[in-house]
PDB file of C-alpha atoms in Angstrom:
ATOM      1  CA  MET A 180     -12.316  -8.470 -12.682  1.00 91.00           C
ATOM      2  CA  ARG A 181     -11.972  -6.279  -9.417  1.00 94.00           C
ATOM      3  CA  ALA A 182     -10.660  -7.094  -6.177  1.00 96.00           C
ATOM      4  CA  LYS A 183     -10.708  -4.788  -2.976  1.00 97.00           C
ATOM      5  CA  PHE A 184      -9.143  -5.605   0.702  1.00 97.00           C
ATOM      6  CA  CYS A 185      -8.127  -4.173   3.768  1.00 98.00           C
ATOM      7  CA  ILE A 186      -4.931  -3.833   5.901  1.00 97.00           C
ATOM      8  CA  HIS A 187      -5.573  -2.546   9.574  1.00 97.00           C
ATOM      9  CA  GLY A 188      -3.142  -0.648  11.041  1.00 95.00           C
ATOM     10  CA  ASP A 189      -0.452   2.396  10.292  1.00 95.00           C
ATOM     11  CA  PRO A 190       0.240   2.178   6.997  1.00 96.00           C
ATOM     12  CA  GLN A 191       3.998   1.299   6.138  1.00 93.00           C
ATOM     13  CA  GLY A 192       6.033   2.088   3.429  1.00 89.00           C
ATOM     14  CA  LYS A 193       8.451  -0.030   2.037  1.00 86.00           C
ATOM     15  CA  GLY A 194      12.016   0.333   3.777  1.00 82.00           C
ATOM     16  CA  ARG A 195      15.403   0.495   2.237  1.00 80.00           C
ATOM     17  CA  PRO A 196      17.340  -2.412   1.613  1.00 77.00           C
ATOM     18  CA  ARG A 197      20.764  -2.417   3.749  1.00 80.00           C
ATOM     19  CA  PHE A 198      23.890  -3.312   2.236  1.00 80.00           C
ATOM     20  CA  SER A 199      27.000  -5.334   4.082  1.00 80.00           C
ATOM     21  CA  THR A 200      29.964  -6.731   2.364  1.00 82.00           C
ATOM     22  CA  VAL A 201      31.678 -10.091   3.837  1.00 78.00           C
ATOM     23  CA  CYS A 202      34.539 -11.685   2.259  1.00 80.00           C
ATOM     24  CA  GLY A 203      34.342  -9.279  -0.280  1.00 79.00           C
ATOM     25  CA  HIS A 204      30.789 -10.127  -1.054  1.00 83.00           C
ATOM     26  CA  VAL A 205      28.012  -7.569  -1.202  1.00 82.00           C
ATOM     27  CA  HIS A 206      25.248  -8.935   0.476  1.00 80.00           C
ATOM     28  CA  THR A 207      21.522  -7.206   0.371  1.00 81.00           C
ATOM     29  CA  ARG A 208      19.152  -7.552   3.198  1.00 79.00           C
ATOM     30  CA  THR A 209      15.555  -6.329   3.316  1.00 79.00           C
ATOM     31  CA  PRO A 210      14.670  -4.855   6.714  1.00 81.00           C
ATOM     32  CA  ASP A 211      12.729  -6.767   8.944  1.00 84.00           C
ATOM     33  CA  GLU A 212       9.891  -4.647   9.432  1.00 89.00           C
ATOM     34  CA  THR A 213       9.199  -4.483   5.705  1.00 88.00           C
ATOM     35  CA  VAL A 214       9.024  -8.240   5.186  1.00 90.00           C
ATOM     36  CA  LEU A 215       6.750  -8.416   7.599  1.00 93.00           C
ATOM     37  CA  TYR A 216       4.707  -5.664   6.454  1.00 95.00           C
ATOM     38  CA  GLU A 217       4.938  -7.633   3.334  1.00 94.00           C
ATOM     39  CA  ASN A 218       4.070 -10.609   4.689  1.00 95.00           C
ATOM     40  CA  LEU A 219       0.962  -9.242   6.458  1.00 96.00           C
ATOM     41  CA  VAL A 220      -0.798  -7.900   3.093  1.00 96.00           C
ATOM     42  CA  LYS A 221      -0.028 -11.168   1.323  1.00 96.00           C
ATOM     43  CA  THR A 222      -1.966 -12.838   4.165  1.00 97.00           C
ATOM     44  CA  GLU A 223      -4.946 -10.068   4.060  1.00 97.00           C
ATOM     45  CA  TYR A 224      -5.153 -10.148   0.555  1.00 97.00           C
ATOM     46  CA  ARG A 225      -4.968 -14.426   0.600  1.00 96.00           C
ATOM     47  CA  GLN A 226      -7.787 -13.985   2.947  1.00 96.00           C
ATOM     48  CA  GLN A 227     -10.103 -11.405   2.044  1.00 97.00           C
ATOM     49  CA  VAL A 228      -9.669 -11.693  -1.896  1.00 96.00           C
ATOM     50  CA  GLY A 229      -7.790 -14.719  -3.038  1.00 90.00           C
ATOM     51  CA  VAL A 230      -7.903 -14.719  -6.673  1.00 93.00           C
ATOM     52  CA  LYS A 231      -5.128 -14.045  -9.233  1.00 96.00           C
ATOM     53  CA  PHE A 232      -5.561 -12.094 -11.983  1.00 96.00           C
ATOM     54  CA  PRO A 233      -4.187 -13.236 -15.730  1.00 95.00           C
ATOM     55  CA  ASP A 234      -0.796 -12.794 -16.516  1.00 94.00           C
ATOM     56  CA  ASP A 235      -1.635 -10.806 -19.311  1.00 93.00           C
ATOM     57  CA  ALA A 236      -4.387  -8.578 -17.901  1.00 94.00           C
ATOM     58  CA  MET A 237      -3.365  -5.070 -17.469  1.00 96.00           C
ATOM     59  CA  LEU A 238      -3.885  -3.043 -14.121  1.00 97.00           C
ATOM     60  CA  ASP A 239      -5.447  -0.378 -12.155  1.00 97.00           C
ATOM     61  CA  VAL A 240      -4.435  -0.181  -8.351  1.00 98.00           C
ATOM     62  CA  ARG A 241      -5.846   2.616  -6.138  1.00 98.00           C
ATOM     63  CA  ILE A 242      -4.248   2.280  -2.688  1.00 98.00           C
ATOM     64  CA  PHE A 243      -5.861   4.718   0.009  1.00 98.00           C
ATOM     65  CA  ALA A 244      -3.816   5.207   3.245  1.00 98.00           C
ATOM     66  CA  TYR A 245      -5.656   6.219   6.338  1.00 97.00           C
ATOM     67  CA  TYR A 246      -3.149   7.439   9.059  1.00 97.00           C
ATOM     68  CA  PRO A 247      -3.958   7.877  12.880  1.00 96.00           C
ATOM     69  CA  ILE A 248      -5.023  11.329  14.326  1.00 95.00           C
ATOM     70  CA  PRO A 249      -2.096  12.170  16.627  1.00 93.00           C
ATOM     71  CA  LYS A 250      -3.455  12.427  20.179  1.00 92.00           C
ATOM     72  CA  SER A 251      -2.819  15.848  20.887  1.00 93.00           C
ATOM     73  CA  VAL A 252      -4.657  17.282  18.595  1.00 93.00           C
ATOM     74  CA  SER A 253      -7.427  20.178  19.152  1.00 95.00           C
ATOM     75  CA  LYS A 254     -11.014  18.974  18.812  1.00 94.00           C
ATOM     76  CA  ARG A 255     -11.014  21.415  15.626  1.00 96.00           C
ATOM     77  CA  LYS A 256      -8.165  20.156  14.327  1.00 96.00           C
ATOM     78  CA  ARG A 257      -9.013  16.616  14.497  1.00 95.00           C
ATOM     79  CA  GLN A 258     -12.552  17.791  12.971  1.00 96.00           C
ATOM     80  CA  ALA A 259     -10.783  19.006   9.504  1.00 96.00           C
ATOM     81  CA  MET A 260      -8.670  15.703   9.568  1.00 96.00           C
ATOM     82  CA  LEU A 261     -11.631  13.592   9.368  1.00 95.00           C
ATOM     83  CA  ASP A 262     -13.097  15.933   6.848  1.00 96.00           C
ATOM     84  CA  ARG A 263     -10.197  15.447   4.504  1.00 95.00           C
ATOM     85  CA  LYS A 264      -9.269  19.585   5.144  1.00 96.00           C
ATOM     86  CA  ILE A 265      -6.178  18.554   6.507  1.00 96.00           C
ATOM     87  CA  ARG A 266      -4.139  15.423   5.176  1.00 96.00           C
ATOM     88  CA  PRO A 267      -1.140  13.689   5.959  1.00 96.00           C
ATOM     89  CA  THR A 268       2.353  15.334   4.919  1.00 94.00           C
ATOM     90  CA  LYS A 269       4.714  12.862   7.471  1.00 91.00           C
ATOM     91  CA  LYS A 270       6.160   9.763   6.442  1.00 92.00           C
ATOM     92  CA  PRO A 271       5.971   7.031   4.641  1.00 93.00           C
ATOM     93  CA  ASP A 272       6.224   8.873   1.650  1.00 92.00           C
ATOM     94  CA  TRP A 273       2.955   7.857  -0.748  1.00 94.00           C
ATOM     95  CA  ASP A 274       5.564   6.094  -3.725  1.00 93.00           C
ATOM     96  CA  ASN A 275       6.943   3.967  -0.489  1.00 94.00           C
ATOM     97  CA  VAL A 276       3.201   2.746   0.246  1.00 96.00           C
ATOM     98  CA  GLY A 277       2.502   2.029  -2.983  1.00 96.00           C
ATOM     99  CA  LYS A 278       5.597   0.377  -3.781  1.00 95.00           C
ATOM    100  CA  VAL A 279       5.484  -1.964  -0.641  1.00 96.00           C
ATOM    101  CA  ILE A 280       1.609  -2.742  -1.721  1.00 97.00           C
ATOM    102  CA  CYS A 281       2.358  -3.866  -5.107  1.00 96.00           C
ATOM    103  CA  ASP A 282       5.545  -5.832  -4.470  1.00 95.00           C
ATOM    104  CA  SER A 283       3.859  -8.041  -1.493  1.00 96.00           C
ATOM    105  CA  LEU A 284       1.108  -9.035  -4.248  1.00 96.00           C
ATOM    106  CA  ASN A 285       4.102 -10.490  -6.895  1.00 95.00           C
ATOM    107  CA  GLY A 286       2.984 -13.792  -7.625  1.00 95.00           C
ATOM    108  CA  ILE A 287       0.001 -13.747  -5.258  1.00 96.00           C
ATOM    109  CA  ALA A 288      -2.495 -11.142  -7.032  1.00 96.00           C
ATOM    110  CA  TYR A 289      -0.790 -11.138 -10.442  1.00 96.00           C
ATOM    111  CA  ARG A 290       2.232 -12.305 -11.845  1.00 96.00           C
ATOM    112  CA  ASP A 291       4.309  -9.226 -11.520  1.00 95.00           C
ATOM    113  CA  ASP A 292       3.726  -5.598 -10.835  1.00 93.00           C
ATOM    114  CA  ALA A 293       4.915  -4.955 -14.321  1.00 94.00           C
ATOM    115  CA  GLN A 294       1.240  -5.318 -15.280  1.00 96.00           C
ATOM    116  CA  VAL A 295       0.003  -2.435 -13.096  1.00 96.00           C
ATOM    117  CA  VAL A 296      -0.254   0.382 -15.807  1.00 96.00           C
ATOM    118  CA  ASP A 297      -2.420   2.711 -13.498  1.00 96.00           C
ATOM    119  CA  SER A 298      -2.135   3.457 -10.183  1.00 96.00           C
ATOM    120  CA  MET A 299      -3.078   6.194  -7.398  1.00 97.00           C
ATOM    121  CA  VAL A 300      -1.874   6.638  -3.760  1.00 97.00           C
ATOM    122  CA  ARG A 301      -3.776   8.815  -1.424  1.00 97.00           C
ATOM    123  CA  LYS A 302      -2.988   9.976   2.041  1.00 98.00           C
ATOM    124  CA  PHE A 303      -5.644  10.460   4.738  1.00 97.00           C
ATOM    125  CA  TYR A 304      -6.254  11.063   8.080  1.00 97.00           C
ATOM    126  CA  GLY A 305      -8.900   8.086   9.703  1.00 96.00           C
ATOM    127  CA  GLU A 306     -10.416   6.834  13.379  1.00 94.00           C
ATOM    128  CA  ASP A 307      -8.965   3.814  12.481  1.00 96.00           C
ATOM    129  CA  PRO A 308      -5.435   3.390  10.598  1.00 97.00           C
ATOM    130  CA  LYS A 309      -5.721   1.400   7.406  1.00 97.00           C
ATOM    131  CA  VAL A 310      -4.812   0.815   3.935  1.00 98.00           C
ATOM    132  CA  VAL A 311      -7.550  -0.047   1.511  1.00 98.00           C
ATOM    133  CA  VAL A 312      -6.388  -1.399  -1.962  1.00 98.00           C
ATOM    134  CA  THR A 313      -8.579  -1.897  -5.070  1.00 98.00           C
ATOM    135  CA  ILE A 314      -7.255  -3.785  -8.180  1.00 97.00           C
ATOM    136  CA  GLU A 315      -9.188  -3.768 -11.268  1.00 97.00           C
ATOM    137  CA  GLU A 316      -8.492  -5.377 -14.410  1.00 95.00           C
ATOM    138  CA  ILE A 317      -8.180  -2.866 -17.637  1.00 94.00           C
ATOM    139  CA  GLU A 318     -10.289  -3.799 -20.406  1.00 86.00           C
ATOM    140  CA  SER A 319      -8.244  -4.352 -23.973  1.00 75.00           C
ATOM    141  CA  ARG A 320      -9.846  -1.517 -26.748  1.00 66.00           C
ATOM    142  CA  GLU A 321      -8.764  -3.350 -29.869  1.00 61.00           C
TER     143      GLU A 321
END
């Protein structure tokens, strides 16, 4: 089985949890931006794909993050960005992009992201900022 979907808008990464102490108890809170983005990922997956992989499936996740081209760059540099000769070296980091996508899909696309046994996150510039995700079941070789 294979599932592919797209999240339009600037790529976002998983935000660091915030900690606070109230009456001697530590409370953890996920940043609001992360919660909103995780909900967007869930919604897009449900609308575009909507299937759940088997609970024992081994999964391969491929993530292509397309960052917006800055308006201030020259035409030559812009073309180099579109030709993938210049790639984004800015935040969010590739691992945080992968983490927010995979964590968002827990219980939606698969039982748990521990099922992901192979993954790749690639960053590019593009005319249309977005994140394209492909999830594929890896066949067992018994």
